[in-house]
mmCIF file of C-alpha atoms and ligand atoms in Angstrom:
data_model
loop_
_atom_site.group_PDB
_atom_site.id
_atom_site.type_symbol
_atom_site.label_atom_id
_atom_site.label_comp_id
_atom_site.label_asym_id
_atom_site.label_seq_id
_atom_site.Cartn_x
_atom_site.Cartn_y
_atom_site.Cartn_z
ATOM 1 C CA UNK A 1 111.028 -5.700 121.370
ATOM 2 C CA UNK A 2 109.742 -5.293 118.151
ATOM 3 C CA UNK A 3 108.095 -1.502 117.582
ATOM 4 C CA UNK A 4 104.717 -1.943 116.059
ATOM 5 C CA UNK A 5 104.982 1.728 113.823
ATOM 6 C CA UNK A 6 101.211 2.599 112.160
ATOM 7 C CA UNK A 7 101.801 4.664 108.800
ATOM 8 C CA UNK A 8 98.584 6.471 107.296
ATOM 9 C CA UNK A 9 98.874 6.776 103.653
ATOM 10 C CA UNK A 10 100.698 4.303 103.495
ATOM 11 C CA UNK A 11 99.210 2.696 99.998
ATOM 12 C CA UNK A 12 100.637 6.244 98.378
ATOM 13 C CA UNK A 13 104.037 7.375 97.307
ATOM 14 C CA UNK A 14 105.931 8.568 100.068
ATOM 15 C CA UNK A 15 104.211 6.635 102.741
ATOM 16 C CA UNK A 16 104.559 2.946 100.778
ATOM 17 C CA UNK A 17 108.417 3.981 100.538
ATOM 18 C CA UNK A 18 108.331 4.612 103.995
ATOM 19 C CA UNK A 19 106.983 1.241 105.015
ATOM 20 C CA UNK A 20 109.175 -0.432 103.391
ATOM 21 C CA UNK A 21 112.044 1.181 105.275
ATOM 22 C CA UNK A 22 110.820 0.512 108.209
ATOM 23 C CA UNK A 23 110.049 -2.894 107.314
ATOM 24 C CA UNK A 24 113.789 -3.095 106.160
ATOM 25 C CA UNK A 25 114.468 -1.353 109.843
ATOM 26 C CA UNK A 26 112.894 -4.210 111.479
ATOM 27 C CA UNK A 27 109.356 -2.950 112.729
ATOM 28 C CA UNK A 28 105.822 -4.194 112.613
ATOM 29 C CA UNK A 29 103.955 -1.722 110.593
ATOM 30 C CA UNK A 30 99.944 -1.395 110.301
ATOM 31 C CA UNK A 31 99.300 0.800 106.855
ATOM 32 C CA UNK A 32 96.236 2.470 106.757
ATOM 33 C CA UNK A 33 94.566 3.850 104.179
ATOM 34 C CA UNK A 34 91.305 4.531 102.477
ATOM 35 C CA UNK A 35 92.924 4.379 98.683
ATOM 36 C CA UNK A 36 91.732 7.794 97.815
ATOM 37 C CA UNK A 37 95.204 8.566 96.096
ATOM 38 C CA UNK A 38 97.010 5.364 97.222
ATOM 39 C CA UNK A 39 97.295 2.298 95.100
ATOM 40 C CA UNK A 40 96.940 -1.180 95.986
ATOM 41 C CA UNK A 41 100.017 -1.878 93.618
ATOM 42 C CA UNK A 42 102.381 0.381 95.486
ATOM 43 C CA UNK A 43 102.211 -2.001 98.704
ATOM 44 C CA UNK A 44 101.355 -5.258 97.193
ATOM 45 C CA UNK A 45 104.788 -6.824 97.046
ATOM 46 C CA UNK A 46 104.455 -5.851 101.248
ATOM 47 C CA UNK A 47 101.434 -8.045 101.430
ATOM 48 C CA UNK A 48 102.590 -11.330 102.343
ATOM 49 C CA UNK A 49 105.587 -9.936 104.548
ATOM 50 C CA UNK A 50 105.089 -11.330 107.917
ATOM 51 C CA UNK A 51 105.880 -7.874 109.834
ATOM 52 C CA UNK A 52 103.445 -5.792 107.598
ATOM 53 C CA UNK A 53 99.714 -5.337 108.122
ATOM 54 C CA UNK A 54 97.128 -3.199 105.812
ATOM 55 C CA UNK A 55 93.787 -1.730 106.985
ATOM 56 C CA UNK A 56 91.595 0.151 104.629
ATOM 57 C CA UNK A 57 90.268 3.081 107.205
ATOM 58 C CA UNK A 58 89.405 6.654 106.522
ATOM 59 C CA UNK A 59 91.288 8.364 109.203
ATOM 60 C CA UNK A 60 88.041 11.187 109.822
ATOM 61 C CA UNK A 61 87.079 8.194 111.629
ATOM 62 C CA UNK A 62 88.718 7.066 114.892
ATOM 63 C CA UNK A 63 90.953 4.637 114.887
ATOM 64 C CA UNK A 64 91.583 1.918 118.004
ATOM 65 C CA UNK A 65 94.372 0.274 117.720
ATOM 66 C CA UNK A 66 97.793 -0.279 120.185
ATOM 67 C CA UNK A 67 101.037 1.218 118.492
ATOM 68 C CA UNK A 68 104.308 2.744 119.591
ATOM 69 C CA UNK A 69 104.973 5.167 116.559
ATOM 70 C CA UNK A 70 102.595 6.964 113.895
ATOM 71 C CA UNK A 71 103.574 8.254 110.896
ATOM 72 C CA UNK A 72 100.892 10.437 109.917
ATOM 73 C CA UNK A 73 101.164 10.811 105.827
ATOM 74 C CA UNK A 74 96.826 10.380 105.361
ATOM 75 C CA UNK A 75 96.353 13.259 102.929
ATOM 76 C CA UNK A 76 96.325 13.281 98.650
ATOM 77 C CA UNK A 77 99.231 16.333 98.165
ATOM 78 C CA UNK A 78 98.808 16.975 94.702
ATOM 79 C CA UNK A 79 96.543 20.123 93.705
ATOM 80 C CA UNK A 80 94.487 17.830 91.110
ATOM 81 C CA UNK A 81 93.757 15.599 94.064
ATOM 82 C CA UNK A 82 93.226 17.547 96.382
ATOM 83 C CA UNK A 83 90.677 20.202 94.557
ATOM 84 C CA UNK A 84 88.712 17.167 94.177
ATOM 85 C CA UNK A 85 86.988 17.285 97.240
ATOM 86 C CA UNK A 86 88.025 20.261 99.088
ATOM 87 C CA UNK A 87 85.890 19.523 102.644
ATOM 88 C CA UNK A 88 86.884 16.561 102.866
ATOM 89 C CA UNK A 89 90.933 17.822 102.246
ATOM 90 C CA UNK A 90 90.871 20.101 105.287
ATOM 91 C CA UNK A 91 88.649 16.950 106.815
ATOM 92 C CA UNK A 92 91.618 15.027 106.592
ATOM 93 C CA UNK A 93 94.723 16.923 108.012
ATOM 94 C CA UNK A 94 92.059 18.733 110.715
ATOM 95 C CA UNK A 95 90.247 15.907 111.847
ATOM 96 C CA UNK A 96 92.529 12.686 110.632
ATOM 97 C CA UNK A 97 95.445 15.033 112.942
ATOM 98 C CA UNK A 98 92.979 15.135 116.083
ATOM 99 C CA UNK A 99 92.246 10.872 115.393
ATOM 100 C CA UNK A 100 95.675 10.391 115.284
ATOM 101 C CA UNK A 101 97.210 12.846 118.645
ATOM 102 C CA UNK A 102 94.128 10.927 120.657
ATOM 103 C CA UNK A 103 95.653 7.830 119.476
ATOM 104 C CA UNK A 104 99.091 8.974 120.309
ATOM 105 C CA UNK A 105 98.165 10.159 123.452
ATOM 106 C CA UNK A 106 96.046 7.248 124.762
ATOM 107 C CA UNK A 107 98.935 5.004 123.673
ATOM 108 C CA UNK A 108 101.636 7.507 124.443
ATOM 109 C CA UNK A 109 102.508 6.782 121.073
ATOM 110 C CA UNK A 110 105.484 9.339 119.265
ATOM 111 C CA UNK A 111 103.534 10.924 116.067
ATOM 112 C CA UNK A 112 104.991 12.049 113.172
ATOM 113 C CA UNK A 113 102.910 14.750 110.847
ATOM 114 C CA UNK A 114 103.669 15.107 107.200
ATOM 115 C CA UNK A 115 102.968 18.766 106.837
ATOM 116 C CA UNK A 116 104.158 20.929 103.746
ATOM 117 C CA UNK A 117 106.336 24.237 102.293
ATOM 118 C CA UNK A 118 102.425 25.195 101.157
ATOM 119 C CA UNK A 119 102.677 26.434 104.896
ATOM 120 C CA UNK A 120 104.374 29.170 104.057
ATOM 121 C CA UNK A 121 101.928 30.468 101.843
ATOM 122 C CA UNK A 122 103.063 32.088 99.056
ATOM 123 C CA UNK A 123 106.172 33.655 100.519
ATOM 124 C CA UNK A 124 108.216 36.153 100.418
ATOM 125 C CA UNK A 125 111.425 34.862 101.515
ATOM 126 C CA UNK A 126 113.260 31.922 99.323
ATOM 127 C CA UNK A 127 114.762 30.038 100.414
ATOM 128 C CA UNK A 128 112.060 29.412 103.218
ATOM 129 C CA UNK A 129 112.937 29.001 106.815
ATOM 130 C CA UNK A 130 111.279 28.076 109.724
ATOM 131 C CA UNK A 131 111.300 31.363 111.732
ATOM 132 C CA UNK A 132 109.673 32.737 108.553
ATOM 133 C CA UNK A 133 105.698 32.711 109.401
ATOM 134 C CA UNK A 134 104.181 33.050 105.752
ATOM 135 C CA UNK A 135 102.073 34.645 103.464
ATOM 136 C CA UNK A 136 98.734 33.122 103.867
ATOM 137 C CA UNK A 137 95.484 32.705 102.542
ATOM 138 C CA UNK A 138 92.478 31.309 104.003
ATOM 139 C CA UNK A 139 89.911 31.483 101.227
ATOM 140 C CA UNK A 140 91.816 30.191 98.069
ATOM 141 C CA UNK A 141 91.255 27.079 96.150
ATOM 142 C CA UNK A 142 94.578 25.556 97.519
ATOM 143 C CA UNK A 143 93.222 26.931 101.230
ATOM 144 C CA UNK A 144 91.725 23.211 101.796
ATOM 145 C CA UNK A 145 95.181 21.796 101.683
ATOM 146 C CA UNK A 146 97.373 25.111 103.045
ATOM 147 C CA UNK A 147 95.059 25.674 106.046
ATOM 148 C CA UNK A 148 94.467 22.448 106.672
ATOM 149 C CA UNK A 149 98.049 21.680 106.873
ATOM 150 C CA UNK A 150 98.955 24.523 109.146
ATOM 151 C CA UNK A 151 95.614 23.614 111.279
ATOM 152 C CA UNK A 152 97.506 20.242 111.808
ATOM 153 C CA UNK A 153 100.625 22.110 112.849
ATOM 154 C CA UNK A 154 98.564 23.713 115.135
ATOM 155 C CA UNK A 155 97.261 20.646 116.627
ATOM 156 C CA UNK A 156 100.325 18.447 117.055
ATOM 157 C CA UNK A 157 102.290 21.526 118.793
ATOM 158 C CA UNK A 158 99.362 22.123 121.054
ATOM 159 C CA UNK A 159 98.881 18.462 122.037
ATOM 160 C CA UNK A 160 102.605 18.828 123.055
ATOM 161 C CA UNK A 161 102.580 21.442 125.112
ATOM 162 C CA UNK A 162 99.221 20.620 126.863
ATOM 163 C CA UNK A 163 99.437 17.039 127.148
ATOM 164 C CA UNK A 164 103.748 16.121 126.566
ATOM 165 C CA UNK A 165 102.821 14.219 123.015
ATOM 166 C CA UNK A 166 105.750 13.528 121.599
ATOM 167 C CA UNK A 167 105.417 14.795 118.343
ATOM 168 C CA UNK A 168 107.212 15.843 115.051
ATOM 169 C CA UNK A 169 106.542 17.789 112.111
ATOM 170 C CA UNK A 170 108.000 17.290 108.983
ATOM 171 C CA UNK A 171 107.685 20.423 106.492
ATOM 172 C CA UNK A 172 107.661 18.354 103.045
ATOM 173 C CA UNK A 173 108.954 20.212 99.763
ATOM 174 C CA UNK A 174 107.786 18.751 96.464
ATOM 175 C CA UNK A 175 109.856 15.442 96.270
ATOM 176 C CA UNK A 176 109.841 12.908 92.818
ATOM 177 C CA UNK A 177 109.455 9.715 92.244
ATOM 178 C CA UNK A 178 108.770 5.822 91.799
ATOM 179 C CA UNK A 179 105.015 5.065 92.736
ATOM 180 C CA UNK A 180 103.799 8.741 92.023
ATOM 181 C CA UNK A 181 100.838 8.552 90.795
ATOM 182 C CA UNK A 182 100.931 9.564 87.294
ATOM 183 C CA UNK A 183 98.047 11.958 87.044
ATOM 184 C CA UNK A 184 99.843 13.980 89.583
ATOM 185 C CA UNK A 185 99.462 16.695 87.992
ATOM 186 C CA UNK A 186 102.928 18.943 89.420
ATOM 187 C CA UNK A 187 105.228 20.616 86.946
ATOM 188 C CA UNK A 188 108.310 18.164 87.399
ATOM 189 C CA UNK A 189 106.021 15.049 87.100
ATOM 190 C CA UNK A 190 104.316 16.014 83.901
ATOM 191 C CA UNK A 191 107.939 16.849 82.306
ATOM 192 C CA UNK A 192 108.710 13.216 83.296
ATOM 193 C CA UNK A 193 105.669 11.619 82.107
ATOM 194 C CA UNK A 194 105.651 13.446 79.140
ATOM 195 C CA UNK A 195 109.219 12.466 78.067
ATOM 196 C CA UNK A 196 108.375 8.753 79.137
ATOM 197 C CA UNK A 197 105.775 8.909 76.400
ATOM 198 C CA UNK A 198 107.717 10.638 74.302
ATOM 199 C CA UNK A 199 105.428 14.047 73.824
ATOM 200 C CA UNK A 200 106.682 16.942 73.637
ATOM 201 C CA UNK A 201 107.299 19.023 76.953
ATOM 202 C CA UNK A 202 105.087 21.695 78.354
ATOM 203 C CA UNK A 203 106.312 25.000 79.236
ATOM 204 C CA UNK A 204 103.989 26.496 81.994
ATOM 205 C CA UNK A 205 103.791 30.176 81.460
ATOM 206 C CA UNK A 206 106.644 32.053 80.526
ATOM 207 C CA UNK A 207 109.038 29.540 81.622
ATOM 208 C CA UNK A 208 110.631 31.510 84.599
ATOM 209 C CA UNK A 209 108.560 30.244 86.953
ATOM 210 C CA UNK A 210 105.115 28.219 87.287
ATOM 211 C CA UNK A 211 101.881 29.251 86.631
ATOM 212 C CA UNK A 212 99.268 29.383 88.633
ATOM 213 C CA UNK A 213 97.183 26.458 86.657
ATOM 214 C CA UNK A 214 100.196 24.296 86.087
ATOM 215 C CA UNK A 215 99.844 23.267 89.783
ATOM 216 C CA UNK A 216 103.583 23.054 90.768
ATOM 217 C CA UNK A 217 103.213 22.911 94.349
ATOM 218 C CA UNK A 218 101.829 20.591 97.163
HETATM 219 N N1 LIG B 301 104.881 14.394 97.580
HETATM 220 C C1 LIG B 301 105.180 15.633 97.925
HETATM 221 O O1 LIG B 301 105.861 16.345 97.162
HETATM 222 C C2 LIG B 301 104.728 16.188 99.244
HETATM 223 C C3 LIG B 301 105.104 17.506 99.576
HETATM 224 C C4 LIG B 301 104.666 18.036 100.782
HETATM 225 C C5 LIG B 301 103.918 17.275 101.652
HETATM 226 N N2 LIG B 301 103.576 16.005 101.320
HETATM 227 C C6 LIG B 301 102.737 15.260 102.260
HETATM 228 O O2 LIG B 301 103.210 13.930 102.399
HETATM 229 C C7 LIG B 301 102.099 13.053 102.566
HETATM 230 C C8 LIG B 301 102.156 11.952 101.520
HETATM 231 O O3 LIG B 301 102.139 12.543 100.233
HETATM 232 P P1 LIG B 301 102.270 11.674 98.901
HETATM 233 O O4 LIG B 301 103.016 12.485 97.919
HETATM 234 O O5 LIG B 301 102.741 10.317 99.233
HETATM 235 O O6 LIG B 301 100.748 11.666 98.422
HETATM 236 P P2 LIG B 301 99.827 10.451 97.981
HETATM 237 O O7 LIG B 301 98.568 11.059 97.477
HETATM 238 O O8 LIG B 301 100.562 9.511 97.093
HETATM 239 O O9 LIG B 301 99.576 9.704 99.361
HETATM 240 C C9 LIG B 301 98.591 10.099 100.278
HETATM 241 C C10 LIG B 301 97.916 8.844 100.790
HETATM 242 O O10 LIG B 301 96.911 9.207 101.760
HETATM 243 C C11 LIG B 301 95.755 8.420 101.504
HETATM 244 N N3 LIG B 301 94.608 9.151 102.058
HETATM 245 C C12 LIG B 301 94.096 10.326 101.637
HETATM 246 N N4 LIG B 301 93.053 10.676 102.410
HETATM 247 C C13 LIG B 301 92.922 9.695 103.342
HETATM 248 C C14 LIG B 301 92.022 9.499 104.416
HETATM 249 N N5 LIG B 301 91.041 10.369 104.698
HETATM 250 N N6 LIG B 301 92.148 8.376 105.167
HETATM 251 C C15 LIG B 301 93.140 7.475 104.886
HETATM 252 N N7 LIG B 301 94.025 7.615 103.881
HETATM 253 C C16 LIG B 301 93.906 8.727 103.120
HETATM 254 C C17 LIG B 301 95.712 8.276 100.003
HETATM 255 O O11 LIG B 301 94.896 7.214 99.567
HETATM 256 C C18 LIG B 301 97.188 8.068 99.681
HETATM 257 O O12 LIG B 301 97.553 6.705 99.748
HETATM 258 C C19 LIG B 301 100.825 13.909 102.466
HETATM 259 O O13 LIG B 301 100.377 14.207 103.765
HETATM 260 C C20 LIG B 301 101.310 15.152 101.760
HETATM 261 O O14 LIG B 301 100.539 16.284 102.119
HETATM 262 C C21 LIG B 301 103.946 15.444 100.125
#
């Protein structure tokens, strides 16, 4: 039996590499996605594959559709994007995570939440682990994307314990690459696209470590 596997965000970076690997792995996969950071070119040479399916949705709405696995990467994760429209950031990882654990649980569906280091806060311990709780705030301009995050946490393990979802929960660090979108905006994608164009690199701060407006962190 072929697994039908639904992947939100899946027109952006991570979750357009992540299609095609499950492509590549064999299942069907439904990509949804509203295009808010996603691109139509990252998935476009998926679009006549005969095991790959797109639906432009907003996933604040619910969703009705039969799957076996969800792959829940809906969210923009750089600071640029996501300062944008702040409501509707915590909209999408608070509301888009209920959409999706109804989904999962009406369809006894296994879910999969891409949630973040920005978790931890602004921590003290390095490297982080996951016993470590963090160093929170709920009021900041990143709070939209933190809070919502850990919200989402919240959700997924409560939905396990109270009604068995089988969930996971992936902590993402900042990760590089093809398909990024270029206005990203983080530290080690600006050093990339400014040596690509052959300007001269930016040091943020002192140079020992980030500051706060060079927005180095998802
Ligand atoms: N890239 C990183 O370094 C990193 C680090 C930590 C966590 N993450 C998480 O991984 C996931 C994917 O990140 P990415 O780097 O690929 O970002 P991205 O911005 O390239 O992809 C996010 C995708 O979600 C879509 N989207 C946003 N809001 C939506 C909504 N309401 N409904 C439907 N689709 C929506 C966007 O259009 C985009 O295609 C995100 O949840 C992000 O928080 C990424």
């Amino acid at each position: 039996m072929t697994r039908k596997v639904m992947v939100t965000g899946g027109a952006g970076f991570l979750g357009s590499h992540l299609c095609d690997a499950l492509l590549a792995w064999g299942d069907d996969v439904l990509c949804v996605d509203n295009f808010f950071t996603g691109q139509r070119r990252n998935i476009a040479h998926l679009m006549s594959h005969e095991r790959f399916e797109f639906l432009r949705h907003d996933v604040t709405f619910p969703l009705y559709v039969e799957v076996d696995q969800i792959y829940n990467l809906a969210c923009p994760a750089s600071p640029v994007h996501y300062q944008f429209d702040p409501v509707q950031t915590t909209k999408t990882s608070v509301i888009g995570a209920i959409n999706m654990l109804g989904l999962a649980k009406r369809t006894k569906a296994k879910v999969l939440q891409a949630s973040t280091s920005e978790v931890y806060g602004d921590p003290e311990v390095h490297p982080q682990v996951e016993s470590y709780w963090g160093r929170v705030n709920p009021i900041g301009q990143r709070s939209c994307y933190d809070e919502g995050k850990r919200c989402a946490e919240t959700l997924f393990f409560d939905y396990h314990r109270q009604h068995r979802t089988r969930i996971k929960v992936a902590r993402i660090f900042n990760t590089y690459g093809p398909r990024m979108h270029p206005n990203d905006g983080r530290v080690v994608s600006n050093f990339i696209v400014q040596a690509l164009a052959g300007e001269p690199i930016t040091l943020y701060g002192e140079g020992a470590r980030p500051a706060a407006s060079a927005t180095s962190t998802t």
